C-alpha positions as MATLAB code, in Angstrom:
seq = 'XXXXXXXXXXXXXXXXXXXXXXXXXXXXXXXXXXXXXXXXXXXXXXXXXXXXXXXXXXXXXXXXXXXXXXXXXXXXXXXXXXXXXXXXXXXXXXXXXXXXXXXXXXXXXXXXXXXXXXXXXXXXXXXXXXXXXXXXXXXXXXXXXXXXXXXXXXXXXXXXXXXXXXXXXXXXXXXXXXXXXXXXXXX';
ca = [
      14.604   -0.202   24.041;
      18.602    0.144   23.945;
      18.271   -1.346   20.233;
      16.271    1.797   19.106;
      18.628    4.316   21.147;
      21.401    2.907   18.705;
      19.352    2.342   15.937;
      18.191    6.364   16.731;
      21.732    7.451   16.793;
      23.097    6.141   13.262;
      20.676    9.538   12.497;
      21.555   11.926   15.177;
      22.949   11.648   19.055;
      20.278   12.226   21.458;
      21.070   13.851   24.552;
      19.950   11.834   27.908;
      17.043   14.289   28.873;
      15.610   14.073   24.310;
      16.359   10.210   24.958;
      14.640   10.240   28.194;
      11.395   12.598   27.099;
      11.280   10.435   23.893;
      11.474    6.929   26.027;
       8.651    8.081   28.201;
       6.606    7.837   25.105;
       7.393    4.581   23.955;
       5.045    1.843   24.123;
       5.702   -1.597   24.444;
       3.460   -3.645   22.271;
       3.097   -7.639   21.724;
       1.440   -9.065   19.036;
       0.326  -12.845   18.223;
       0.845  -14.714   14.315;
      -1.778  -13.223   12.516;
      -2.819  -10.338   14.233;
      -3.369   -6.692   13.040;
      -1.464   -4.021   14.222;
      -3.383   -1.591   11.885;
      -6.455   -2.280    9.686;
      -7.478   -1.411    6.310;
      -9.903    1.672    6.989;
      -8.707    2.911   10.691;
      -6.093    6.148   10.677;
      -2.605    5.243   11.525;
      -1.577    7.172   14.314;
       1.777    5.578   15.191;
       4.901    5.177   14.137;
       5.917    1.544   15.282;
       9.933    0.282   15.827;
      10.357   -3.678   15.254;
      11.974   -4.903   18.046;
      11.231   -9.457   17.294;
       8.697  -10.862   14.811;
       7.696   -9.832   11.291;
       4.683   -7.822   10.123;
       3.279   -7.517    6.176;
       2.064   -4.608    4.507;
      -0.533   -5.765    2.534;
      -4.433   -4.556    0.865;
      -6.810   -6.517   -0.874;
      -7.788   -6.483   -4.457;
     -10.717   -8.355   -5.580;
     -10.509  -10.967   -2.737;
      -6.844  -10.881   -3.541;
      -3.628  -10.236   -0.837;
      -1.244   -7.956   -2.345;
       1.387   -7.595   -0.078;
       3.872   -4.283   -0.670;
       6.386   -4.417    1.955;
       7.655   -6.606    4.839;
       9.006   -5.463    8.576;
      12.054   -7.018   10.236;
      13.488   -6.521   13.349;
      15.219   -2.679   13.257;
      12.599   -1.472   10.742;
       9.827    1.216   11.359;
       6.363    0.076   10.475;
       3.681    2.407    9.567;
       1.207    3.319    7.282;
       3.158    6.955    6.817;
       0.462    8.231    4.333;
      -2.357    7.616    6.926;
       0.021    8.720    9.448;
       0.566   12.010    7.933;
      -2.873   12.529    5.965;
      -4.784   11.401    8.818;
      -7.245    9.357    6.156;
      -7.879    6.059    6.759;
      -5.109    3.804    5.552;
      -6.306    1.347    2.368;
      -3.594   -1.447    3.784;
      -3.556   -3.804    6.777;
      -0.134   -4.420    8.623;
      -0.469   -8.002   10.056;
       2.135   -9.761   12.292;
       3.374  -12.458   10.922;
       4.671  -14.352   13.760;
       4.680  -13.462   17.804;
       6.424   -9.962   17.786;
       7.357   -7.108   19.810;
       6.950   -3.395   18.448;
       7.546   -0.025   20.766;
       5.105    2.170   19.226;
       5.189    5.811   19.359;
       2.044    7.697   18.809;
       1.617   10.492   16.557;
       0.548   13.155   18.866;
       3.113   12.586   21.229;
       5.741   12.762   19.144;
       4.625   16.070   17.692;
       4.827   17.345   21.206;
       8.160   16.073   21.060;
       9.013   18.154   18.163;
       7.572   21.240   19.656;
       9.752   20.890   22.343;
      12.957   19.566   21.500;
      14.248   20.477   17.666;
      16.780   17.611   17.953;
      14.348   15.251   17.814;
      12.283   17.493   15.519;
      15.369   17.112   13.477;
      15.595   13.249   13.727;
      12.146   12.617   12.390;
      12.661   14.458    9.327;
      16.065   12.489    8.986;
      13.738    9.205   10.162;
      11.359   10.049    7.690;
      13.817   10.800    4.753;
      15.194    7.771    5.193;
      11.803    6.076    5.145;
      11.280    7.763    1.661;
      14.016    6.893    0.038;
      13.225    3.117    1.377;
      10.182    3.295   -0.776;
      11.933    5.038   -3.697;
      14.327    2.134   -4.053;
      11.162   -0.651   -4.006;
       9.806    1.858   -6.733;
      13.202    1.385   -8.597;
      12.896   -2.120   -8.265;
       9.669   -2.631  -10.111;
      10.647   -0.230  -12.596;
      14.579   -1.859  -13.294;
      14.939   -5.009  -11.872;
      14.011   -8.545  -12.721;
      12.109  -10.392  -10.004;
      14.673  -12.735   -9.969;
      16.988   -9.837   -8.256;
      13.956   -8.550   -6.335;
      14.434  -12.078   -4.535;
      17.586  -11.582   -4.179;
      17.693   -8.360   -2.606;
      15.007   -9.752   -0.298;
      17.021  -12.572    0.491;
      20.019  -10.093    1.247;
      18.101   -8.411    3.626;
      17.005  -11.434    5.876;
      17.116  -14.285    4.596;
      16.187  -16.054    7.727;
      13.370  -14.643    8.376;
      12.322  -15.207    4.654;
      12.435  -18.922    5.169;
       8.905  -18.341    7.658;
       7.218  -16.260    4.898;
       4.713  -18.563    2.829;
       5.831  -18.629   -1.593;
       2.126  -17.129   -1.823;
       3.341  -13.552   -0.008;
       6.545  -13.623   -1.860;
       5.174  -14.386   -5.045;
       2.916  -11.542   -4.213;
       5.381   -9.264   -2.979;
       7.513   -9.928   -6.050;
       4.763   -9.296   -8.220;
       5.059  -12.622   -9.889;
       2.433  -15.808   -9.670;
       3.973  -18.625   -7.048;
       5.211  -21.079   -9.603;
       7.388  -18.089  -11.678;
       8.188  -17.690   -8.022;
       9.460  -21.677   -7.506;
      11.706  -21.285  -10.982;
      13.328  -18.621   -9.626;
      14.687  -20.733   -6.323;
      15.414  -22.961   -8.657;
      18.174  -20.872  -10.374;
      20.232  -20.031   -7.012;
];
């Protein structure tokens, strides 16, 4: 839990009693390969810190996987829409190999917020930071080849990359698997 305390304080400094009333709400969480932290049709009522492992962010289209996002270690996970909407979410977040996530559930940390307006002010920063997150894989599709969609992928962990089948990154790229295999090519 130390590696979200300093993950936590890149955004604000928490004092020991907001680190301690926050860390009593944290939930430890393992997950096998394969299975579901959050299914397509339940409400997401967590907010989820990666601590090992590797989840996908993913829906279904005509019998189709379309996967939107991938989770590393340090990353939130989330269905933020569902979070915040309380509707049912319309993806699945799967792990994609044994992980560890310490979840935080949604009306605990609005207690949180009541009570403490640091950490009131650290989800909004949290959540900012989330946005603009999704704003740059929006500017991706809209200016970049998927050749440097890969690559910015790669950047991020490239390791971890290695575990992910060419079907999800294909997907994830928004290219078919063998447009995918010309583009390792071209390293």
């Amino acid at each position: 839990m130390e590696g979200i305390r300093i993950y936590l304080n890149k955004f604000i400094k928490l004092s020991d009693e907001e680190w301690n009333a926050f860390a009593s709400c944290i939930q430890k969480e393992e997950y096998s390969k394969r299975e579901l932290i959050l299914r397509e049709g339940t409400i997401c009522d967590f907010i989820a810190f990666v601590g090992e492992g590797m989840f996908r962010f993913y829906y279904v289209d005509e019998g189709d996987e379309k996967v939107t996002a991938f989770f590393f270690p340090g990353d939130f996970v989330s269905n933020y829409r569902s979070f915040l909407t309380e509707q049912p979410s319309d993806h699945n977040i799967e792990s994609m190999k044994e992980s560890i996530v310490y979840k935080v559930k949604k009306k605990d940390l609005f207690e949180l917020y009541d009570q403490y307006p640091a950490i009131d002010r650290l989800g909004r920063l949290v959540a900012e930071n989330l946005y603009l997150t999704v704003a740059k894989r929006l500017d991706e599709f809209l200016y970049s080849t998927p050749e440097e969609r890969y690559r910015n992928l790669q950047n991020r962990n490239s390791k971890l990359l290695q575990e992910v089948p060419q079907y999800m990154l294909a997907s994830y790229l928004g290219v078919k698997p063998e447009t995918l295999s010309r583009i390792r090519l071209r390293k």
